[in-house]
Amino acid sequence: RDVTGVQTCALPICRRFLDDLLVATAPRLAGVRSDYDRVVRQRTALLKSAGQRVGRSRSSRASASAGDAETPAGRSMPSAMGSTLDAWDEQLARAGAELLAARLALARALRPPVAAAYAAVSGDRGPAGISYRPSFPLPDAAGPDAEPDSEQKPADLEPAMREALQQARPQELERGVCLVGPHRDELELRVGELPARGYARHGESWSLALALRLASYELLRADGEDPVLILDDVFAELDAGRRDRLASLVADAEQVIVTAAVPADVPATLTGARYSVGDGTITRAA
């Protein structure tokens, strides 16, 4: 049914990882994600246009204060443009709240399997954690960039996002970009108490990337049907201990596809049919 892959990737894992997993677990969210992306593009175009108008207005007022006559360009942003921006704010908050609620729930669901998978792959070298960092304060959150302890529903997030959009409007007009919403959020990965970005060593980074993918596999498998697990040339990046632990960890998967440039990198415990690809041909290895 679903295919979950592990490939060469750099940390931190981007928002796309969460959204792709959301769509895999709940296909209806593909439409929500598409609607949200469309609103962000339309609203960004309006912000750029309105910001240029406001900028011309400021320049004209400065000239008028020096004794120049005020020109038509000296007017502030038209009320019609402001009303249009308000309408886009409503659409952004509505679609964004639904996407954000789903992401928060997914991040909470990922924490236990990520911690368990990281401990298994790394040999229990320090706990791993993930945190979702929103672009605006959430209801009932302990801090401005913290997650709330309780589950958040779209109906609770939508008014908070609308308020944040209103507060950010001057800065958005000045910069011509949307500064509030799920497209500005981040998924933070940690090893121990330190963020993976800038602190994780090579082996820790790979262990974290593998932990995220393995946790995704477990969530998909919880639906009752095993997805295909793809390990795309990952063993070359791991030391011998991590290779063996990863092989043991995926041994009970129903279907595993492994690719490797060097056959010796694949632990012998991963048995099954082997094929060699070269010069445009595929042959079964002896």
mmCIF file of C-alpha atoms in Angstrom, residues 68-245:
data_model
loop_
_atom_site.group_PDB
_atom_site.id
_atom_site.type_symbol
_atom_site.label_atom_id
_atom_site.label_comp_id
_atom_site.label_asym_id
_atom_site.label_seq_id
_atom_site.Cartn_x
_atom_site.Cartn_y
_atom_site.Cartn_z
ATOM 1 C CA ASP A 68 5.860 69.025 -2.416
ATOM 2 C CA ALA A 69 2.236 68.592 -3.409
ATOM 3 C CA GLU A 70 0.714 65.265 -2.511
ATOM 4 C CA THR A 71 0.256 62.992 -5.524
ATOM 5 C CA PRO A 72 -2.323 60.243 -6.113
ATOM 6 C CA ALA A 73 0.385 57.743 -5.200
ATOM 7 C CA GLY A 74 0.506 59.354 -1.773
ATOM 8 C CA ARG A 75 -2.690 57.677 -0.676
ATOM 9 C CA SER A 76 -2.439 54.782 1.776
ATOM 10 C CA MET A 77 -3.483 51.219 0.932
ATOM 11 C CA PRO A 78 -7.013 51.291 -0.529
ATOM 12 C CA SER A 79 -9.755 49.944 1.708
ATOM 13 C CA ALA A 80 -10.711 47.461 -1.022
ATOM 14 C CA MET A 81 -7.214 46.000 -0.928
ATOM 15 C CA GLY A 82 -7.375 45.783 2.866
ATOM 16 C CA SER A 83 -10.728 44.008 2.687
ATOM 17 C CA THR A 84 -9.310 41.552 0.162
ATOM 18 C CA LEU A 85 -6.390 40.868 2.469
ATOM 19 C CA ASP A 86 -8.826 40.266 5.342
ATOM 20 C CA ALA A 87 -10.639 37.706 3.202
ATOM 21 C CA TRP A 88 -7.383 35.891 2.433
ATOM 22 C CA ASP A 89 -6.547 35.970 6.147
ATOM 23 C CA GLU A 90 -9.784 34.100 6.832
ATOM 24 C CA GLN A 91 -8.984 31.438 4.262
ATOM 25 C CA LEU A 92 -5.395 31.106 5.452
ATOM 26 C CA ALA A 93 -6.501 30.725 9.081
ATOM 27 C CA ARG A 94 -9.166 28.170 8.190
ATOM 28 C CA ALA A 95 -6.936 25.888 6.102
ATOM 29 C CA GLY A 96 -3.875 26.555 8.248
ATOM 30 C CA ALA A 97 -5.642 25.633 11.484
ATOM 31 C CA GLU A 98 -6.688 22.247 10.088
ATOM 32 C CA LEU A 99 -3.193 21.504 8.773
ATOM 33 C CA LEU A 100 -1.570 22.687 12.006
ATOM 34 C CA ALA A 101 -3.854 20.575 14.213
ATOM 35 C CA ALA A 102 -3.006 17.495 12.141
ATOM 36 C CA ARG A 103 0.733 18.222 12.316
ATOM 37 C CA LEU A 104 0.650 18.687 16.087
ATOM 38 C CA ALA A 105 -1.185 15.396 16.551
ATOM 39 C CA LEU A 106 1.283 13.634 14.248
ATOM 40 C CA ALA A 107 4.293 15.083 16.090
ATOM 41 C CA ARG A 108 2.890 13.770 19.376
ATOM 42 C CA ALA A 109 2.275 10.347 17.848
ATOM 43 C CA LEU A 110 5.813 10.203 16.476
ATOM 44 C CA ARG A 111 7.613 10.905 19.761
ATOM 45 C CA PRO A 112 7.483 7.408 21.349
ATOM 46 C CA PRO A 113 8.424 5.428 18.200
ATOM 47 C CA VAL A 114 11.150 7.933 17.303
ATOM 48 C CA ALA A 115 12.705 7.640 20.759
ATOM 49 C CA ALA A 116 12.495 3.843 20.656
ATOM 50 C CA ALA A 117 13.909 3.554 17.124
ATOM 51 C CA TYR A 118 16.771 5.944 17.875
ATOM 52 C CA ALA A 119 17.702 4.025 21.013
ATOM 53 C CA ALA A 120 17.631 0.748 19.063
ATOM 54 C CA VAL A 121 19.749 1.999 16.137
ATOM 55 C CA SER A 122 22.250 4.035 18.163
ATOM 56 C CA GLY A 123 22.729 1.465 20.896
ATOM 57 C CA ASP A 124 20.903 3.609 23.459
ATOM 58 C CA ARG A 125 23.365 6.499 23.192
ATOM 59 C CA GLY A 126 21.306 9.294 24.624
ATOM 60 C CA PRO A 127 17.582 9.985 24.246
ATOM 61 C CA ALA A 128 16.209 11.501 21.048
ATOM 62 C CA GLY A 129 13.255 13.871 20.937
ATOM 63 C CA ILE A 130 11.206 15.942 18.534
ATOM 64 C CA SER A 131 9.336 19.200 19.060
ATOM 65 C CA TYR A 132 7.009 21.089 16.770
ATOM 66 C CA ARG A 133 7.810 24.820 16.715
ATOM 67 C CA PRO A 134 4.821 26.910 15.573
ATOM 68 C CA SER A 135 5.150 30.365 14.026
ATOM 69 C CA PHE A 136 2.708 31.938 16.484
ATOM 70 C CA PRO A 137 1.675 31.333 20.119
ATOM 71 C CA LEU A 138 -0.789 28.476 20.464
ATOM 72 C CA PRO A 139 -3.688 28.380 22.938
ATOM 73 C CA ASP A 140 -2.738 26.892 26.324
ATOM 74 C CA ALA A 141 0.966 26.747 25.379
ATOM 75 C CA ALA A 142 3.583 27.406 28.040
ATOM 76 C CA GLY A 143 5.558 29.785 25.833
ATOM 77 C CA PRO A 144 5.369 31.709 22.534
ATOM 78 C CA ASP A 145 7.098 28.924 20.546
ATOM 79 C CA ALA A 146 6.007 25.926 22.632
ATOM 80 C CA GLU A 147 3.489 23.202 22.010
ATOM 81 C CA PRO A 148 0.408 22.983 24.262
ATOM 82 C CA ASP A 149 0.093 19.983 26.535
ATOM 83 C CA SER A 150 -3.453 19.177 25.438
ATOM 84 C CA GLU A 151 -4.723 18.234 21.996
ATOM 85 C CA GLN A 152 -5.484 21.217 19.777
ATOM 86 C CA LYS A 153 -8.514 21.362 17.507
ATOM 87 C CA PRO A 154 -8.830 23.498 14.352
ATOM 88 C CA ALA A 155 -11.648 25.495 15.972
ATOM 89 C CA ASP A 156 -9.243 26.523 18.763
ATOM 90 C CA LEU A 157 -6.320 27.297 16.475
ATOM 91 C CA GLU A 158 -8.191 29.325 13.860
ATOM 92 C CA PRO A 159 -8.912 32.434 15.991
ATOM 93 C CA ALA A 160 -5.370 32.385 17.390
ATOM 94 C CA MET A 161 -3.975 32.326 13.865
ATOM 95 C CA ARG A 162 -6.252 35.166 12.748
ATOM 96 C CA GLU A 163 -5.036 37.281 15.663
ATOM 97 C CA ALA A 164 -1.424 36.496 14.851
ATOM 98 C CA LEU A 165 -1.998 37.492 11.214
ATOM 99 C CA GLN A 166 -3.429 40.841 12.266
ATOM 100 C CA GLN A 167 -0.466 41.533 14.529
ATOM 101 C CA ALA A 168 2.037 40.547 11.852
ATOM 102 C CA ARG A 169 0.422 42.530 9.025
ATOM 103 C CA PRO A 170 2.712 45.604 9.201
ATOM 104 C CA GLN A 171 5.803 43.401 9.013
ATOM 105 C CA GLU A 172 4.251 41.277 6.267
ATOM 106 C CA LEU A 173 3.448 44.348 4.167
ATOM 107 C CA GLU A 174 6.973 45.629 4.638
ATOM 108 C CA ARG A 175 8.579 42.333 3.639
ATOM 109 C CA GLY A 176 5.988 41.083 1.156
ATOM 110 C CA VAL A 177 5.804 37.558 2.620
ATOM 111 C CA CYS A 178 3.468 35.526 4.831
ATOM 112 C CA LEU A 179 5.094 35.335 8.267
ATOM 113 C CA VAL A 180 2.395 33.325 10.066
ATOM 114 C CA GLY A 181 1.192 29.803 9.413
ATOM 115 C CA PRO A 182 2.269 26.175 9.096
ATOM 116 C CA HIS A 183 4.568 27.038 6.173
ATOM 117 C CA ARG A 184 6.753 28.896 8.694
ATOM 118 C CA ASP A 185 6.754 26.189 11.383
ATOM 119 C CA GLU A 186 9.661 23.851 12.090
ATOM 120 C CA LEU A 187 10.159 20.317 13.358
ATOM 121 C CA GLU A 188 13.054 20.404 15.826
ATOM 122 C CA LEU A 189 15.077 17.237 16.453
ATOM 123 C CA ARG A 190 17.174 16.739 19.576
ATOM 124 C CA VAL A 191 19.797 14.375 20.881
ATOM 125 C CA GLY A 192 19.761 14.633 24.637
ATOM 126 C CA GLU A 193 19.183 18.279 25.485
ATOM 127 C CA LEU A 194 20.842 19.692 22.358
ATOM 128 C CA PRO A 195 19.219 20.381 18.979
ATOM 129 C CA ALA A 196 20.437 18.136 16.190
ATOM 130 C CA ARG A 197 21.054 21.124 13.934
ATOM 131 C CA GLY A 198 24.627 22.189 14.516
ATOM 132 C CA TYR A 199 25.337 19.700 17.319
ATOM 133 C CA ALA A 200 24.605 16.168 16.094
ATOM 134 C CA ARG A 201 27.542 14.138 14.835
ATOM 135 C CA HIS A 202 27.347 12.260 11.544
ATOM 136 C CA GLY A 203 26.277 8.968 13.095
ATOM 137 C CA GLU A 204 23.726 10.695 15.321
ATOM 138 C CA SER A 205 22.247 12.537 12.351
ATOM 139 C CA TRP A 206 21.827 9.321 10.408
ATOM 140 C CA SER A 207 20.389 7.551 13.424
ATOM 141 C CA LEU A 208 17.839 10.354 13.807
ATOM 142 C CA ALA A 209 16.897 10.263 10.143
ATOM 143 C CA LEU A 210 16.456 6.504 10.346
ATOM 144 C CA ALA A 211 14.453 6.838 13.572
ATOM 145 C CA LEU A 212 12.013 9.223 11.883
ATOM 146 C CA ARG A 213 11.509 6.900 8.948
ATOM 147 C CA LEU A 214 11.200 3.815 11.105
ATOM 148 C CA ALA A 215 8.691 5.620 13.309
ATOM 149 C CA SER A 216 6.741 6.520 10.163
ATOM 150 C CA TYR A 217 6.777 2.869 9.177
ATOM 151 C CA GLU A 218 5.366 1.874 12.570
ATOM 152 C CA LEU A 219 2.555 4.431 12.304
ATOM 153 C CA LEU A 220 1.623 3.223 8.832
ATOM 154 C CA ARG A 221 1.786 -0.398 9.933
ATOM 155 C CA ALA A 222 -0.595 0.375 12.799
ATOM 156 C CA ASP A 223 -3.373 0.619 10.198
ATOM 157 C CA GLY A 224 -3.195 -3.167 9.882
ATOM 158 C CA GLU A 225 -1.354 -3.444 6.569
ATOM 159 C CA ASP A 226 2.440 -3.531 6.325
ATOM 160 C CA PRO A 227 3.918 -0.921 3.983
ATOM 161 C CA VAL A 228 7.039 -1.609 1.941
ATOM 162 C CA LEU A 229 10.146 -0.494 3.817
ATOM 163 C CA ILE A 230 12.887 0.873 1.537
ATOM 164 C CA LEU A 231 16.436 1.274 2.862
ATOM 165 C CA ASP A 232 18.112 3.222 0.076
ATOM 166 C CA ASP A 233 21.909 2.996 0.449
ATOM 167 C CA VAL A 234 21.871 3.752 4.171
ATOM 168 C CA PHE A 235 24.258 1.078 5.433
ATOM 169 C CA ALA A 236 27.296 2.798 3.899
ATOM 170 C CA GLU A 237 26.712 5.740 6.271
ATOM 171 C CA LEU A 238 26.586 3.604 9.423
ATOM 172 C CA ASP A 239 29.256 1.923 11.492
ATOM 173 C CA ALA A 240 29.198 -1.855 11.961
ATOM 174 C CA GLY A 241 27.252 -1.700 15.221
ATOM 175 C CA ARG A 242 24.491 0.508 13.789
ATOM 176 C CA ARG A 243 24.287 -1.680 10.685
ATOM 177 C CA ASP A 244 23.684 -4.815 12.715
ATOM 178 C CA ARG A 245 21.181 -3.131 15.025
#
